[in-house]
XYZ file of C-alpha atoms in Angstrom:
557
model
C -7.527 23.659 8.858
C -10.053 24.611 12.081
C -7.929 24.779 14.748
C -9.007 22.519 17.664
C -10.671 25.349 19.910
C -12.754 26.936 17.263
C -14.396 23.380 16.539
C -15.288 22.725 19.909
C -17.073 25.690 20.417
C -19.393 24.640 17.451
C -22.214 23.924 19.889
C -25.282 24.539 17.514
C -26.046 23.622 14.220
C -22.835 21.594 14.761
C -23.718 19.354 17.405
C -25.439 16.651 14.497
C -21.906 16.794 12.927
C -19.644 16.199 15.906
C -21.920 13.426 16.973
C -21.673 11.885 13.471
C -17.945 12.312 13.591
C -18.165 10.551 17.156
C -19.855 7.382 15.663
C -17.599 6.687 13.174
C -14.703 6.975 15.527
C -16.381 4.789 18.266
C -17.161 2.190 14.547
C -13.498 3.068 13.387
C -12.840 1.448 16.988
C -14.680 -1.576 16.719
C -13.668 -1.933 13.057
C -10.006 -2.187 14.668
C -11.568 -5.370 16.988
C -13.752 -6.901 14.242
C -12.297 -10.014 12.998
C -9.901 -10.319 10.776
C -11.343 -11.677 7.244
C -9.142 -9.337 5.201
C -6.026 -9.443 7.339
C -3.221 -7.298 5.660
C -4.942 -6.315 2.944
C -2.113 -3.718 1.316
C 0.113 -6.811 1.007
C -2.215 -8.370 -1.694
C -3.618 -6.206 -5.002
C -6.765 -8.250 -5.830
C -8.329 -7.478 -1.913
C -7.344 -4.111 -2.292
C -10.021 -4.335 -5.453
C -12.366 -6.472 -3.731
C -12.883 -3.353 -1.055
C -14.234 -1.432 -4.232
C -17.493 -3.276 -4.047
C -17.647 -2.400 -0.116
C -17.186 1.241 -0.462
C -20.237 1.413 -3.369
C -22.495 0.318 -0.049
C -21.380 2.856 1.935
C -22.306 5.171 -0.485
C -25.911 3.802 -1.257
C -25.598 4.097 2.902
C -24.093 7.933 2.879
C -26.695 8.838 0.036
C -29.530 7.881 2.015
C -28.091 9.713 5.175
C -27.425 12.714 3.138
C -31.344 12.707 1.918
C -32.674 11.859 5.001
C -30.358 14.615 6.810
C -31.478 17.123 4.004
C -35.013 16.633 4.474
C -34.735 17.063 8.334
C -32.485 20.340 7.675
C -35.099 21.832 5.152
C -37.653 21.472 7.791
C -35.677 23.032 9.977
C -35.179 26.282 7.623
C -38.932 25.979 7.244
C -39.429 26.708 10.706
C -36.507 29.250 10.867
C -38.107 31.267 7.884
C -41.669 31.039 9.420
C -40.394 32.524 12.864
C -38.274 34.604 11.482
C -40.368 36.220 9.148
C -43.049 37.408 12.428
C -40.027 39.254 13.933
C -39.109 41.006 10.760
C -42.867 41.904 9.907
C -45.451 41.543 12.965
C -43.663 41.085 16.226
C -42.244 45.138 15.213
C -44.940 46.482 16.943
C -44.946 43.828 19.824
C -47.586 45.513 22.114
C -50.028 45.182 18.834
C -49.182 41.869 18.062
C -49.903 40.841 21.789
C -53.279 42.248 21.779
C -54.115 39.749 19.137
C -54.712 36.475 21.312
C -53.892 34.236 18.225
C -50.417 35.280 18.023
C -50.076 35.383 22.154
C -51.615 31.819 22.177
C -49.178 30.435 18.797
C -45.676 32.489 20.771
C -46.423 30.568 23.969
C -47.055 27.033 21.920
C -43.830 27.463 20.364
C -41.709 28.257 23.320
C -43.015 25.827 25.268
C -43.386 23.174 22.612
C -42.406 23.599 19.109
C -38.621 25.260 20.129
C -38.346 21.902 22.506
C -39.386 19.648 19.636
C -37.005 21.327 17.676
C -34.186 20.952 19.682
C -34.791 16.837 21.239
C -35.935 16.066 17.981
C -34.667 12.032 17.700
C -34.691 12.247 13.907
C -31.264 13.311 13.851
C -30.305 10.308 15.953
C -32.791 8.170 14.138
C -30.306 9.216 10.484
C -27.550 8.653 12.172
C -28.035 5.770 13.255
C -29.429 4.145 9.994
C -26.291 4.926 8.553
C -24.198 3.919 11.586
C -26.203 0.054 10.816
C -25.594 0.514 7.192
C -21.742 0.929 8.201
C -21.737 -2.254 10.676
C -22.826 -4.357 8.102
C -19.804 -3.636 5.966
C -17.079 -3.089 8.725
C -15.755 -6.720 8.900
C -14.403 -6.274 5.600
C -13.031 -3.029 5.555
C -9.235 -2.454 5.889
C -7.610 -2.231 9.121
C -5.130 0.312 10.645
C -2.497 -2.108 9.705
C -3.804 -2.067 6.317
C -3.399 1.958 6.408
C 0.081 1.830 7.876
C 0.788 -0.995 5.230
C 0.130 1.074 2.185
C 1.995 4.111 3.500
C 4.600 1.992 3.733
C 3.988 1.094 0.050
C 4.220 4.602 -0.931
C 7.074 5.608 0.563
C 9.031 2.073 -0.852
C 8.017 3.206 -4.152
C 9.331 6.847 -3.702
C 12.724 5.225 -2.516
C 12.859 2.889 -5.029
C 12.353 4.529 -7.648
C 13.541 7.932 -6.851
C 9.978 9.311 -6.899
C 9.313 13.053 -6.306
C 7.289 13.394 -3.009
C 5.856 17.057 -4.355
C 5.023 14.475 -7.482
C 3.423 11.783 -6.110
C 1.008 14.440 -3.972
C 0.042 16.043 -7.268
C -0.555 12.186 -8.961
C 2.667 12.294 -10.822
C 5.567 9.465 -11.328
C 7.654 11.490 -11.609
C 11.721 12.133 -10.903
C 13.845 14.721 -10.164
C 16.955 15.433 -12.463
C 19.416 18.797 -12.717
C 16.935 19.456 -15.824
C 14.126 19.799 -14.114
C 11.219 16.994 -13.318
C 10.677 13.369 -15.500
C 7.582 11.816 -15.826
C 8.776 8.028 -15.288
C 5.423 6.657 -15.800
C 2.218 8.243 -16.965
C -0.892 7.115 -15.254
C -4.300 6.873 -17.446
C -6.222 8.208 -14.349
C -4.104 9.892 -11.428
C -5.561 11.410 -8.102
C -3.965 14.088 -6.094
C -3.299 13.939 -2.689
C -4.939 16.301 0.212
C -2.866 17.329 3.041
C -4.718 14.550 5.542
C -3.422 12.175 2.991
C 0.512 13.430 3.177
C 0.128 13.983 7.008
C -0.872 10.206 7.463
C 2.149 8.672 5.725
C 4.184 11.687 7.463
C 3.015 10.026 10.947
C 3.141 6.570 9.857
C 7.229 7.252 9.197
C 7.146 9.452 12.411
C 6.170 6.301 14.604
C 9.145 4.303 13.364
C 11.395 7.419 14.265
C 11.955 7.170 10.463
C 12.448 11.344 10.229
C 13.670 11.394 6.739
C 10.696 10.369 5.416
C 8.426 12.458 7.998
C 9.847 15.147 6.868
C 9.367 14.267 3.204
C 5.690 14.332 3.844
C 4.938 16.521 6.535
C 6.137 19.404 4.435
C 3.650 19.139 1.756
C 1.345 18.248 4.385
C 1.791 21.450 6.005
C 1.617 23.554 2.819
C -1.931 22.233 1.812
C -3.291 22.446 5.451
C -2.030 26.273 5.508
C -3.572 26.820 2.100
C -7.414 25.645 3.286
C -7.266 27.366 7.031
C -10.112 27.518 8.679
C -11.850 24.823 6.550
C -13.041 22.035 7.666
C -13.127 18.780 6.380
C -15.001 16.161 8.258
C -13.168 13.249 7.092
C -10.109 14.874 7.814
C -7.978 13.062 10.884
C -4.928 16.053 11.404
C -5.203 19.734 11.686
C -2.617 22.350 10.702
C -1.480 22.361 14.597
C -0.914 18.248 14.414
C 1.126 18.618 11.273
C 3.261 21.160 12.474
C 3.700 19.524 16.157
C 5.226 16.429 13.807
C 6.971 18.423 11.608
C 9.206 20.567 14.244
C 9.765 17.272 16.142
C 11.082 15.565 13.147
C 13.340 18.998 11.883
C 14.700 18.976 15.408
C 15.837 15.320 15.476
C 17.144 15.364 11.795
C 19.544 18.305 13.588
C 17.762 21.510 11.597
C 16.766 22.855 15.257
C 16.268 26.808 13.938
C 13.148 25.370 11.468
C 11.688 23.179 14.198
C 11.790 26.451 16.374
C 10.273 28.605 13.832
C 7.589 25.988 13.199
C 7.000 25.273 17.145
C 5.958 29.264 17.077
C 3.815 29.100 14.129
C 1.932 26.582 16.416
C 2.399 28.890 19.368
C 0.795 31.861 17.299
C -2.271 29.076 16.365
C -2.593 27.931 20.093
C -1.450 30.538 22.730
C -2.311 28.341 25.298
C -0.060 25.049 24.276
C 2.303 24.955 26.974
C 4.565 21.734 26.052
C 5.074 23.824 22.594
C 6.168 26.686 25.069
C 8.511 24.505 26.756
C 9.771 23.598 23.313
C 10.504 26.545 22.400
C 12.507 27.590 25.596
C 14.683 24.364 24.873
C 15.670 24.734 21.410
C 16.129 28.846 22.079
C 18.643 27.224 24.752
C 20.169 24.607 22.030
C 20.717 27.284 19.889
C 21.838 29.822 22.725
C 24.442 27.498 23.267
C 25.558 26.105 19.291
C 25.005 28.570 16.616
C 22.314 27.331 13.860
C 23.449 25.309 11.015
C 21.056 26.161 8.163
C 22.450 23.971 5.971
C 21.141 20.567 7.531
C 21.006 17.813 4.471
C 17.923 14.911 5.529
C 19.335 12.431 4.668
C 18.140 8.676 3.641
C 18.605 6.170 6.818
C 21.105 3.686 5.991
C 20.397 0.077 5.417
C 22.172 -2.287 7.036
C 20.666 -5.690 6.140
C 20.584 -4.645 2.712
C 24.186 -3.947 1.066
C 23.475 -4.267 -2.529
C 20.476 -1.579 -2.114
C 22.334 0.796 -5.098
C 22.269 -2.066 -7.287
C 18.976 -3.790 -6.474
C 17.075 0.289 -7.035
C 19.408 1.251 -10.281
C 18.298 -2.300 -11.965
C 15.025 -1.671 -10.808
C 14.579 2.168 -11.903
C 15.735 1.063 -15.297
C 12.016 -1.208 -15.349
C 13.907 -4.188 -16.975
C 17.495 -4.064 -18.476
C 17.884 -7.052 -20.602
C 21.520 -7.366 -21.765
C 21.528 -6.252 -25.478
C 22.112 -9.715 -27.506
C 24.313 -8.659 -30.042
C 27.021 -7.356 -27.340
C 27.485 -12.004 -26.863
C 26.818 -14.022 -29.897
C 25.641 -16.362 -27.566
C 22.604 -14.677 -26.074
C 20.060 -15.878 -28.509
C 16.392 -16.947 -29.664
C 15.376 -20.001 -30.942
C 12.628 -21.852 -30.928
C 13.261 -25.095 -28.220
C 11.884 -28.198 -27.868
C 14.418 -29.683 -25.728
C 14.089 -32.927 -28.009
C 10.594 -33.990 -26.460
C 8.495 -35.560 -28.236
C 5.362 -33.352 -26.958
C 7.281 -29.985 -28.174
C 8.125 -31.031 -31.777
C 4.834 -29.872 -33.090
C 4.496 -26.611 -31.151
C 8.342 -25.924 -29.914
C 8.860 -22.857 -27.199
C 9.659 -19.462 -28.289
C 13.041 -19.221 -25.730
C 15.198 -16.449 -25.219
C 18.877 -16.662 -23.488
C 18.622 -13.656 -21.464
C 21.832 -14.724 -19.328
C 24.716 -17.565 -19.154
C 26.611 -16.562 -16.048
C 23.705 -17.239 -14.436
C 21.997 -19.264 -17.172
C 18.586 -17.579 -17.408
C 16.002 -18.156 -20.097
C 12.806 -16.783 -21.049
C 10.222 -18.768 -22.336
C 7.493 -16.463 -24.152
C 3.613 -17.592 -24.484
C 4.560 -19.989 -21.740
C 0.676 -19.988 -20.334
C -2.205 -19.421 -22.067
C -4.829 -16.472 -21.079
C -7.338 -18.722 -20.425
C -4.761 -20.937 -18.159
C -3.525 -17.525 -16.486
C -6.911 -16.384 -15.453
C -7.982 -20.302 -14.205
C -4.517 -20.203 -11.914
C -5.703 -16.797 -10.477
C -9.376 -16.976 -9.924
C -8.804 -20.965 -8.334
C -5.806 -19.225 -5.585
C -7.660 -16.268 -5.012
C -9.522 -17.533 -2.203
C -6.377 -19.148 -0.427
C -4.037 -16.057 -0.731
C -2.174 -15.707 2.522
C 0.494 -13.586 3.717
C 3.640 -14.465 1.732
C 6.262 -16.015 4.432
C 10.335 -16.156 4.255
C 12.800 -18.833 6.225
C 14.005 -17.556 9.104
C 16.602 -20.195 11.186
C 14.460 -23.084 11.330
C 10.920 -21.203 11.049
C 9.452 -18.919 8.628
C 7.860 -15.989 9.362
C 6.376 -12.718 7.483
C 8.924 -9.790 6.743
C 8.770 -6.326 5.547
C 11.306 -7.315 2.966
C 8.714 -9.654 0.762
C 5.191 -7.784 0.464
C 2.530 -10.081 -1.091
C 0.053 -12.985 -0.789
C 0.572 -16.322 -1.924
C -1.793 -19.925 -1.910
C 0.088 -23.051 -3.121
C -1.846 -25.477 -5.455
C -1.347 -29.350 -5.737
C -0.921 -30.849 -9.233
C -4.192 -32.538 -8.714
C -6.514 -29.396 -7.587
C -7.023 -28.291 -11.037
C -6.285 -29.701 -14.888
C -4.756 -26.657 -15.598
C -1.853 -27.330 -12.844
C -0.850 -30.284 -14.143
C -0.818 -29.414 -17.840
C 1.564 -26.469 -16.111
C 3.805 -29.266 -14.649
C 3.618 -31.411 -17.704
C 4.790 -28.414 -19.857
C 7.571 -27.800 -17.362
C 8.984 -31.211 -17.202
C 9.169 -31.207 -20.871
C 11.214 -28.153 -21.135
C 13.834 -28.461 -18.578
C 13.924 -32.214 -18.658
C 13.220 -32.601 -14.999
C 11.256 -34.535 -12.449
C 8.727 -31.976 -11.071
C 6.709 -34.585 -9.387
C 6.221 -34.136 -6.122
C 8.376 -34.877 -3.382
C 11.121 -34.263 -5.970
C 9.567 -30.507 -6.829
C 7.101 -27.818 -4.534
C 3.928 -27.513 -5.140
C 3.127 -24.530 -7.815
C 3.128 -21.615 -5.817
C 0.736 -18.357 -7.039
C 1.965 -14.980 -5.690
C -0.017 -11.860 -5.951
C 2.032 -8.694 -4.965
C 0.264 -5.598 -2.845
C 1.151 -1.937 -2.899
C 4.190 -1.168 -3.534
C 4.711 -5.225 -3.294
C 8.110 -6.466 -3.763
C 10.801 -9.538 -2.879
C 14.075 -7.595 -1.265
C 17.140 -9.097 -2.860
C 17.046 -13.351 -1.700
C 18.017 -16.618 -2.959
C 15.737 -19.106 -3.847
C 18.035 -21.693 -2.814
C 18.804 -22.375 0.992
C 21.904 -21.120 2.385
C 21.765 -22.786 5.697
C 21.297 -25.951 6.779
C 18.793 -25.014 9.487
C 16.543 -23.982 6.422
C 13.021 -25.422 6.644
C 13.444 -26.392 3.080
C 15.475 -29.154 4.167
C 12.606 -30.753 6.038
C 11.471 -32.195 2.518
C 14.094 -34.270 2.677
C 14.586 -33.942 -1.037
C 17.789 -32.026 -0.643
C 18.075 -28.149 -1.774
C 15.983 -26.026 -4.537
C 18.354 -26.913 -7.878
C 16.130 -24.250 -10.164
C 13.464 -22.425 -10.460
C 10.520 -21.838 -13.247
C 8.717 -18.289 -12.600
C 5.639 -17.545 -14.687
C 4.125 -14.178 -15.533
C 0.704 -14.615 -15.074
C -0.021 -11.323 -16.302
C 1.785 -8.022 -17.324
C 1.876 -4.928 -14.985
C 1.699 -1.225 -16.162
C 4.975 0.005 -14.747
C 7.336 -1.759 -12.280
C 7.543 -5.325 -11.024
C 11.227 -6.154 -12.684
C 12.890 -9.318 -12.062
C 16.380 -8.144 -10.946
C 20.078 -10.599 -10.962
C 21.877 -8.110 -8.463
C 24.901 -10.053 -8.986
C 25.094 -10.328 -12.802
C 23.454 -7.119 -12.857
C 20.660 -7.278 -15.467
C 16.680 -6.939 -14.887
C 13.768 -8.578 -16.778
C 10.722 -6.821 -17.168
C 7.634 -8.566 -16.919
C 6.617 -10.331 -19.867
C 2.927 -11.366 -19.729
C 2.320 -15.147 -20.225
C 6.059 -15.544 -20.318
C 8.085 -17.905 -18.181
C 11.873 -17.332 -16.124
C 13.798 -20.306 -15.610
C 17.327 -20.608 -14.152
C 19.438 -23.346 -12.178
C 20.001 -22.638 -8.803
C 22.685 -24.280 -7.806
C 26.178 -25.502 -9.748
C 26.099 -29.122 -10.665
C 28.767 -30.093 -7.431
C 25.687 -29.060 -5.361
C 26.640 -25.299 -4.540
C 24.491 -22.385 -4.343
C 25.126 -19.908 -7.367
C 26.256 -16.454 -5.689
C 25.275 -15.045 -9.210
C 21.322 -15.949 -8.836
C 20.852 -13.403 -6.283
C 17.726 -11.997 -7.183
C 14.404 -9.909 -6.385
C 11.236 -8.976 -6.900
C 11.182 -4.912 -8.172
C 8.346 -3.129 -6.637
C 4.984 -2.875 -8.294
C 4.809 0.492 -9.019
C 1.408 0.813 -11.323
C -0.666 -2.839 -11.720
C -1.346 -6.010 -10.119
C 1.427 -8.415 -10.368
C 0.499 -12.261 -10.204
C 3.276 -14.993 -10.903
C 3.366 -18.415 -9.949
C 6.805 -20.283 -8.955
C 7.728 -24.104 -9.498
C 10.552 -24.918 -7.431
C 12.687 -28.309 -7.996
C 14.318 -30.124 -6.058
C 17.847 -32.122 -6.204
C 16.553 -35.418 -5.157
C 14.690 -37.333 -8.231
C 17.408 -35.394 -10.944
C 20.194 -37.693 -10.574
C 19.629 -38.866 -14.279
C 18.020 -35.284 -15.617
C 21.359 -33.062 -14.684
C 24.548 -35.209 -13.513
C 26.676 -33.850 -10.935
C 29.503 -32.490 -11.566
C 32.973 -31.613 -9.437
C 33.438 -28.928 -11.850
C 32.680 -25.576 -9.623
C 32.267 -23.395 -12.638
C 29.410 -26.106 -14.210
């Protein structure tokens, strides 16, 4: 990477570059205070697709700057070539040259006026600043710097997760480590590698939550492809070599490897012999280590969790990408086709399968149609809003539940209430509102996932209770699509994950029939780790099921 002194002294031919590289940091600025039509983008897939459209205008915009810039630049070697070629061939003999008054008269034009139009020509402005108006136009719905932090965040959820090689996921590879070498846990049709700007970004994201495990993680292979392309420059490029190794030291010295962070703070020394806080570095870890001899063995190791204790469980189900119990282990895990004696299921009865009974969990297959799938999706689209959890008697967005979801009435589309209809029928309950929610549609965003939760509410400050229809008794989760890889429903409790089943349907009973919350239906939402994952939840209520599931003092019901 060009280290920060050699690019400032780039004062000629340069100067059109730095100044573009100026204007889209002054519009990367006002981007930042545009408003906010695509707020949180990374927490929702389908307006991470909807920027695709935005970045084809930038390049009609960057084509035409290119051209234009092209043009200007060939006219500029014209004019190089032409002078050029007089001092190579007839300005030799200068004296004879002089003599002839047509070259005397064209040298003093062109120092005194084509060499000044040369250099205050506006046309470079004039490029620029058609493409800097081209840009404008599309900045209100480009992503945000929380949108960039988001999907780092994404990335490095997904390497946890999943146990994802780092030196993997830079070369486009899902892949883990084992003792026998790498595994490919998914293979991805198309895959893109990433650059060392790329790694240093997520590197610095984790470095600003004094999350060094992960800094490190990425810094490293940040630092490896910056060396490799040295004095290179890439104009998109944020970091330099020096940045990446001022992170990197700082992050070795607070994970307790102090030796590395001083070799590294050297390296930087050797690039920039003038960086006195790295000189005052080093003097202070040559004291630390003066003073404690070097442990070269430092293990970087994963922060703990607190809020999360079942985090082994909750990432084994999850790595496993759905772990349905096998049936013939219980006799009484079984298909059938179900109709739950209705009437409007005799002629076409569900396809069910009894995934669990300690917590009873079914899945209904072919649940929705396609056409019903697509109708849910394209009519919530537009009201997709940060998804939000309870907390005490608010709710409020978390970093445990990345997605988007819009809640639609039974009366804003035919297709809703056929959906409620076909519920009612199978579980036998009142899903009428007040008595049930309103169907909510989720769409989950990079790396989107539900942290370990119950539906139901656990305290009776929860805003669920405002309803006044008493707590969630079960819950009906439809797959309104499939995903490539990822995106498990996992029981942490009865420890068992269902993949997701496209057009399929979960159902289970929240609470036991004396009105208690069911320990066992602790659940989540796996992480997306390839697709776009939509589902959409109906939620009943206990009020309105007095005669459709009977209460019960029996704890175990």
């Amino acid at each position: 990477m060009q280290d920060r002194t050699h690019r400032s002294t780039r004062t000629h031919c340069g100067v059109c570059i730095l100044s573009f590289k100026m204007l889209l940091v002054l519009g990367f600025i006002s981007l930042i205070l545009a408003q906010q039509t695509l707020c949180e983008m990374y927490t929702s897939v389908v307006n991470v697709q909807q920027t695709i459209a935005v970045e084809k205008e930038l390049l009609k915009y960057l084509n035409s700057y290119i051209e234009d810039e092209t043009l200007r630049l060939n006219d500029l070697k014209r004019f190089y070539g032409k002078v050029s070629n007089l001092h190579a061939n007839v300005f030799q003999g200068a004296g004879t040259a002089m003599a002839n008054p047509l070259f005397a008269y064209t040298l003093i034009k062109r120092l005194q006026s084509e060499w000044l139009n040369v250099v205050y020509s506006n046309e470079a402005n004039e490029n620029t600043q058609a493409f800097k108006s081209g840009y404008e136009k599309e900045e209100s719905r480009l992503p945000k710097f929380e949108d960039l932090q988001g999907a780092a965040k994404g990335l490095m959820r997904l390497q946890d997760v999943y146990a994802l090689s780092v030196k993997g996921l830079v070369n486009g590879l899902f892949q883990r480590d084992t003792a026998g070498g790498a595994v490919d846990i998914y293979r991805a049709v198309n895959s893109i590698t990433l650059s060392g700007d790329d790694c240093f970004l997520i590197g610095k994201v984790a470095y600003e939550m004094e999350d060094y495990y992960h800094s490190v993680l990425w810094l490293e292979p940040a630092a490896s492809l910056f060396r490799q392309a040295y004095r290179t420059w890439n104009t998109e490029d944020e970091g330099s070599l020096e940045d990446v190794l001022d992170h990197l030291a700082f992050s070795h010295f607070k994970t307790g490897n102090v030796s590395y962070a001083l070799s590294l703070s050297r390296e930087i020394l050797h690039l920039d012999p003038s960086n006195k806080r790295v000189t005052r570095n080093i003097e202070k870890y040559e004291k630390i280590l003066a003073a404690s001899p070097a442990n070269s063995d430092v293990l970087i190791q994963r922060p703990n969790t607190t809020y999360l204790q079942t985090r082994n469980t909750y990432e084994w189900l999850c790595q496993t990408l759905g772990s349905q119990p096998r049936h013939y282990e219980n006799p009484r895990l079984h298909c059938d086709f179900h109709t739950n004696s209705n009437p409007a299921l005799v002629l076409k009865p569900m396809r069910r399968e009894v995934v669990s009974l300690q917590p009873y969990v079914v899945l209904y297959h072919s649940f929705i149609s396609d056409h019903e799938a697509k109708t849910i999706k394209e009519f919530s689209a537009p009201g997709l809003q940060r998804s939000v959890v309870a907390s005490g008697v608010k709710q409020s967005t978390v970093e445990y539940r990345i997605s988007k979801s819009a809640w639609l009435k039974d009366t804003a589309h035919p297709v809703v209430q056929k959906l409620d209809q076909r519920i009612a029928a199978l579980t036998g309950l009142n899903v009428h509102p007040p008595y049930a929610e309103y169907l909510q549609v989720v769409n989950y965003g990079i790396g989107g996932h539900y942290e370990p939760h119950f539906d139901h509410a656990t305290s009776e400050s929860s805003p669920l209770y405002k309803l006044n229809t008493g707590n969630r008794v079960a819950t009906f989760m439809i797959y309104l699509n499939s995903v490539e890889a990822g995106g498990s429903t996992a029981f942490i409790s009865a420890n068992f994950s269902v993949p997701v089943v496209k057009n399929a349907a979960l159902f289970w009973w929240n609470l036991h029939r004396n009105g208690k919350g069911n320990g066992d239906t602790l659940h989540a939402g796996c992480p997306v780790l390839v697709g776009d994952k939509w589902v959409a939840n109906k939620w009943v209520h206990e009020f309105g099921q007095e005669f459709q599931r009977r209460c019960s003092p029996n704890p175990d019901d």
